[in-house]
mmCIF file of C-alpha atoms in Angstrom:
data_model
loop_
_atom_site.group_PDB
_atom_site.id
_atom_site.type_symbol
_atom_site.label_atom_id
_atom_site.label_comp_id
_atom_site.label_asym_id
_atom_site.label_seq_id
_atom_site.Cartn_x
_atom_site.Cartn_y
_atom_site.Cartn_z
ATOM 1 C CA MET W 228 -0.086 -0.131 -0.069
ATOM 2 C CA ASN W 229 1.333 3.494 -0.858
ATOM 3 C CA SER W 230 2.339 5.083 2.428
ATOM 4 C CA GLN W 231 1.890 8.439 0.747
ATOM 5 C CA LYS W 232 -1.832 7.835 0.221
ATOM 6 C CA LYS W 233 -4.168 9.697 2.754
ATOM 7 C CA LEU W 234 -5.784 7.047 4.751
ATOM 8 C CA SER W 235 -9.446 6.958 5.545
ATOM 9 C CA PHE W 236 -10.646 6.547 9.126
ATOM 10 C CA ILE W 237 -11.447 2.837 8.612
ATOM 11 C CA GLU W 238 -7.874 2.309 7.046
ATOM 12 C CA GLU W 239 -6.138 3.893 9.795
ATOM 13 C CA ALA W 240 -8.102 1.969 12.328
ATOM 14 C CA ARG W 241 -7.504 -1.204 10.417
ATOM 15 C CA ARG W 242 -3.668 -0.506 10.509
ATOM 16 C CA ASN W 243 -3.615 0.397 14.201
ATOM 17 C CA GLN W 244 -5.290 -2.854 14.891
ATOM 18 C CA ILE W 245 -2.728 -4.801 13.100
ATOM 19 C CA MET W 246 0.162 -3.061 14.639
ATOM 20 C CA THR W 247 -1.457 -3.479 18.120
ATOM 21 C CA CYS W 248 -1.897 -7.361 17.462
ATOM 22 C CA ALA W 249 1.691 -7.541 16.338
ATOM 23 C CA ILE W 250 2.990 -5.691 19.320
ATOM 24 C CA GLU W 251 0.970 -8.010 21.635
ATOM 25 C CA ILE W 252 2.621 -11.133 19.949
ATOM 26 C CA ILE W 253 6.192 -9.745 19.827
ATOM 27 C CA SER W 254 6.078 -8.459 23.371
ATOM 28 C CA LEU W 255 4.695 -11.644 24.926
ATOM 29 C CA ARG W 256 6.143 -14.469 22.665
ATOM 30 C CA GLY W 257 9.190 -12.781 20.915
ATOM 31 C CA TYR W 258 9.953 -11.667 17.461
ATOM 32 C CA ALA W 259 10.407 -15.064 15.976
ATOM 33 C CA GLN W 260 6.829 -16.067 16.756
ATOM 34 C CA ALA W 261 5.426 -13.011 15.185
ATOM 35 C CA SER W 262 4.783 -14.211 11.567
ATOM 36 C CA LEU W 263 2.114 -12.637 9.415
ATOM 37 C CA ALA W 264 -0.078 -15.691 9.840
ATOM 38 C CA GLN W 265 -0.011 -15.366 13.600
ATOM 39 C CA ILE W 266 -0.636 -11.835 13.632
ATOM 40 C CA ALA W 267 -3.679 -12.111 11.080
ATOM 41 C CA LYS W 268 -4.966 -14.926 13.499
ATOM 42 C CA GLU W 269 -4.624 -12.686 16.519
ATOM 43 C CA ALA W 270 -6.284 -9.799 14.638
ATOM 44 C CA GLY W 271 -9.027 -12.038 13.217
ATOM 45 C CA ILE W 272 -8.372 -11.350 9.732
ATOM 46 C CA SER W 273 -6.730 -12.799 6.709
ATOM 47 C CA LYS W 274 -3.075 -12.400 5.620
ATOM 48 C CA GLY W 275 -4.356 -10.730 2.714
ATOM 49 C CA VAL W 276 -5.724 -7.843 4.897
ATOM 50 C CA ILE W 277 -2.383 -7.357 6.331
ATOM 51 C CA SER W 278 -0.837 -7.483 2.944
ATOM 52 C CA TYR W 279 -3.113 -4.635 1.666
ATOM 53 C CA HIS W 280 -2.042 -2.208 4.584
ATOM 54 C CA PHE W 281 1.609 -3.441 4.793
ATOM 55 C CA SER W 282 3.769 -4.526 1.841
ATOM 56 C CA SER W 283 5.631 -7.083 4.122
ATOM 57 C CA LYS W 284 6.489 -7.933 7.496
ATOM 58 C CA ASP W 285 9.358 -5.737 7.179
ATOM 59 C CA ASP W 286 7.158 -2.852 6.383
ATOM 60 C CA LEU W 287 5.114 -3.621 9.346
ATOM 61 C CA ILE W 288 7.855 -3.668 11.839
ATOM 62 C CA GLU W 289 9.406 -0.701 10.475
ATOM 63 C CA GLN W 290 6.147 1.161 11.053
ATOM 64 C CA ILE W 291 6.006 -0.268 14.668
ATOM 65 C CA VAL W 292 9.341 1.029 15.446
ATOM 66 C CA SER W 293 8.785 4.360 13.840
ATOM 67 C CA ASP W 294 5.518 4.795 15.774
ATOM 68 C CA LEU W 295 7.086 4.299 19.101
ATOM 69 C CA TYR W 296 9.928 6.811 18.379
ATOM 70 C CA GLU W 297 7.285 9.425 16.867
ATOM 71 C CA SER W 298 5.000 8.904 19.966
ATOM 72 C CA GLY W 299 7.914 9.404 22.274
ATOM 73 C CA SER W 300 9.053 12.635 20.512
ATOM 74 C CA THR W 301 5.648 14.096 20.626
ATOM 75 C CA PHE W 302 5.323 13.187 24.315
ATOM 76 C CA MET W 303 8.647 14.553 25.217
ATOM 77 C CA THR W 304 8.949 17.723 23.291
ATOM 78 C CA PRO W 305 6.523 19.991 25.280
ATOM 79 C CA TYR W 306 8.226 18.966 28.698
ATOM 80 C CA LEU W 307 11.707 19.612 27.341
ATOM 81 C CA ALA W 308 10.766 23.013 25.540
ATOM 82 C CA ALA W 309 9.545 24.351 29.007
ATOM 83 C CA GLN W 310 12.967 23.896 30.581
ATOM 84 C CA THR W 311 15.283 27.008 30.965
ATOM 85 C CA THR W 312 18.354 25.372 32.170
ATOM 86 C CA ALA W 313 20.601 22.513 30.983
ATOM 87 C CA LEU W 314 20.217 20.791 34.508
ATOM 88 C CA GLY W 315 16.281 20.868 34.305
ATOM 89 C CA TRP W 316 16.320 19.760 30.571
ATOM 90 C CA ILE W 317 18.483 16.644 31.303
ATOM 91 C CA ASN W 318 16.521 15.839 34.541
ATOM 92 C CA THR W 319 13.439 16.172 32.543
ATOM 93 C CA TYR W 320 14.807 14.120 29.720
ATOM 94 C CA ILE W 321 15.507 11.285 32.018
ATOM 95 C CA GLU W 322 12.147 11.358 33.959
ATOM 96 C CA LYS W 323 9.808 11.683 31.106
ATOM 97 C CA ASN W 324 11.581 9.022 29.121
ATOM 98 C CA VAL W 325 10.956 6.627 31.862
ATOM 99 C CA LEU W 326 7.434 7.822 32.184
ATOM 100 C CA PHE W 327 6.772 7.358 28.661
ATOM 101 C CA MET W 328 8.150 3.725 28.654
ATOM 102 C CA LYS W 329 5.875 3.027 31.798
ATOM 103 C CA SER W 330 2.884 4.075 29.704
ATOM 104 C CA HIS W 331 3.891 2.235 26.472
ATOM 105 C CA ARG W 332 5.361 -0.915 28.226
ATOM 106 C CA LYS W 333 4.365 -3.644 25.663
ATOM 107 C CA HIS W 334 5.342 -1.333 22.701
ATOM 108 C CA VAL W 335 8.727 -0.813 24.178
ATOM 109 C CA ILE W 336 9.332 -4.490 24.767
ATOM 110 C CA ALA W 337 8.174 -5.273 21.257
ATOM 111 C CA VAL W 338 10.657 -2.634 19.795
ATOM 112 C CA THR W 339 13.317 -4.012 21.784
ATOM 113 C CA GLU W 340 12.790 -7.456 20.415
ATOM 114 C CA ILE W 341 12.660 -6.224 16.996
ATOM 115 C CA ILE W 342 15.851 -4.174 17.214
ATOM 116 C CA PHE W 343 17.725 -7.156 18.665
ATOM 117 C CA HIS W 344 16.324 -10.027 16.398
ATOM 118 C CA ALA W 345 15.214 -8.524 13.058
ATOM 119 C CA ARG W 346 17.654 -8.968 10.169
ATOM 120 C CA ASP W 347 18.180 -7.677 6.680
ATOM 121 C CA GLU W 348 18.626 -9.857 3.543
ATOM 122 C CA GLU W 349 22.314 -10.309 4.389
ATOM 123 C CA GLY W 350 21.606 -11.662 7.888
ATOM 124 C CA LYS W 351 22.943 -8.334 9.480
ATOM 125 C CA PRO W 352 21.086 -6.400 12.216
ATOM 126 C CA ARG W 353 18.448 -4.381 10.564
ATOM 127 C CA HIS W 354 18.739 -0.621 10.462
ATOM 128 C CA PHE W 355 15.643 1.405 11.284
ATOM 129 C CA ARG W 356 15.340 4.927 9.889
ATOM 130 C CA SER W 357 13.509 6.271 12.908
ATOM 131 C CA ILE W 358 16.480 5.385 15.283
ATOM 132 C CA ASP W 359 19.282 7.857 15.339
ATOM 133 C CA THR W 360 21.254 7.235 18.498
ATOM 134 C CA ASP W 361 24.161 9.595 17.436
ATOM 135 C CA ALA W 362 21.743 12.475 17.124
ATOM 136 C CA THR W 363 20.316 11.772 20.585
ATOM 137 C CA ILE W 364 23.829 11.717 22.077
ATOM 138 C CA ASN W 365 24.871 14.891 20.504
ATOM 139 C CA VAL W 366 22.032 16.802 21.897
ATOM 140 C CA LEU W 367 22.818 15.446 25.442
ATOM 141 C CA VAL W 368 26.555 16.424 24.825
ATOM 142 C CA LYS W 369 25.575 19.921 23.964
ATOM 143 C CA MET W 370 23.388 20.153 27.078
ATOM 144 C CA LEU W 371 26.305 19.013 29.225
ATOM 145 C CA HIS W 372 28.561 21.639 27.808
ATOM 146 C CA ARG W 373 25.753 24.188 28.273
ATOM 147 C CA GLY W 374 25.243 23.188 31.856
ATOM 148 C CA THR W 375 29.007 23.886 32.419
ATOM 149 C CA MET W 376 28.685 27.219 31.058
ATOM 150 C CA GLU W 377 25.549 27.964 33.332
ATOM 151 C CA GLY W 378 27.714 26.840 36.270
ATOM 152 C CA ASP W 379 25.836 23.763 37.204
ATOM 153 C CA PHE W 380 27.966 20.984 35.857
ATOM 154 C CA ARG W 381 31.655 20.251 36.078
ATOM 155 C CA GLU W 382 34.025 20.892 33.149
ATOM 156 C CA PHE W 383 33.695 18.474 30.351
ATOM 157 C CA THR W 384 35.846 17.673 27.481
ATOM 158 C CA ASP W 385 34.099 16.596 24.227
ATOM 159 C CA PHE W 386 35.146 13.068 25.172
ATOM 160 C CA SER W 387 33.958 12.941 28.739
ATOM 161 C CA ALA W 388 30.622 14.580 27.883
ATOM 162 C CA ARG W 389 30.163 12.008 24.999
ATOM 163 C CA VAL W 390 30.900 9.219 27.744
ATOM 164 C CA LEU W 391 28.317 10.603 30.109
ATOM 165 C CA ALA W 392 25.756 11.270 27.390
ATOM 166 C CA ALA W 393 26.135 7.680 26.146
ATOM 167 C CA THR W 394 25.739 6.385 29.640
ATOM 168 C CA ILE W 395 22.557 8.196 30.217
ATOM 169 C CA ARG W 396 21.095 6.950 27.045
ATOM 170 C CA SER W 397 22.224 3.377 27.708
ATOM 171 C CA ALA W 398 20.669 3.508 31.144
ATOM 172 C CA ILE W 399 17.218 4.579 29.768
ATOM 173 C CA ASP W 400 17.425 2.021 26.794
ATOM 174 C CA GLY W 401 18.564 -0.735 29.288
ATOM 175 C CA LEU W 402 15.269 -0.264 31.114
ATOM 176 C CA SER W 403 13.449 -1.907 28.282
ATOM 177 C CA PHE W 404 15.043 -5.318 29.252
ATOM 178 C CA GLN W 405 13.974 -4.891 32.656
ATOM 179 C CA LEU W 406 10.349 -4.136 31.643
ATOM 180 C CA ALA W 407 10.127 -7.573 30.132
ATOM 181 C CA VAL W 408 11.134 -9.480 33.206
ATOM 182 C CA SER W 409 10.121 -7.342 36.156
ATOM 183 C CA LEU W 410 6.532 -6.624 36.171
ATOM 184 C CA ASP W 411 6.587 -5.064 39.679
ATOM 185 C CA LEU W 412 9.609 -2.736 38.986
ATOM 186 C CA ASP W 413 8.948 0.638 40.545
ATOM 187 C CA LEU W 414 9.521 2.960 37.651
ATOM 188 C CA ASP W 415 8.865 6.292 39.429
ATOM 189 C CA ALA W 416 11.743 5.350 41.901
ATOM 190 C CA TYR W 417 13.932 4.070 38.889
ATOM 191 C CA ALA W 418 13.533 7.463 37.275
ATOM 192 C CA LYS W 419 14.518 9.363 40.446
ATOM 193 C CA GLU W 420 17.583 6.983 41.113
ATOM 194 C CA LEU W 421 18.733 7.825 37.435
ATOM 195 C CA VAL W 422 18.445 11.600 37.905
ATOM 196 C CA THR W 423 20.379 11.302 41.181
ATOM 197 C CA ILE W 424 23.059 9.213 39.496
ATOM 198 C CA PHE W 425 23.403 11.702 36.653
ATOM 199 C CA GLN W 426 23.612 14.725 39.117
ATOM 200 C CA MET W 427 26.204 12.952 41.039
ATOM 201 C CA ALA W 428 28.167 12.328 37.943
ATOM 202 C CA ALA W 429 27.657 15.746 36.411
ATOM 203 C CA ARG W 430 27.772 18.112 39.251
ATOM 204 C CA LYS W 431 30.338 20.624 39.798
ATOM 205 C CA VAL W 432 33.016 19.670 42.406
#
């Protein structure tokens, strides 16, 4: 189906239904179990209906990944835009990322499964257009340098700022694995502790 075509309400609803069923299967049973046949069975439709809305399984999982990152960006943007200091921005970045993951638990688990198990035609880990880790880390690096200029953070070299920025992002991404195995994990406390760890690592001595 042409992704540029404007979708009707019914088409949009059907696409969302298919993606929701795929997310459910992947998050509970793993990526390998999410065949189009299984997804169709879960959705109560034929494989042909899936093929009408998505050109292939690759197209479907690309959209699942893209939707999570787009939703996350939409959720985070107003909170980050309201911050007037680098310290407030990074604290909010950590807290709201965890909050978003809390409210999109199954979607996060499914995307983690996809990222680690999806392969391209050559058997290599698949690249997803919506994931740009370097860009995210670069923004965090800029905020760390800004925090230094504002007097809240210690002096950072480009290297040390990048190490801390990558550590922040890895700590957030690593939560996705815990979501899959620890159903009673206190995510509010998790976010607070991450903020504390960040502040201890970045604070001006």
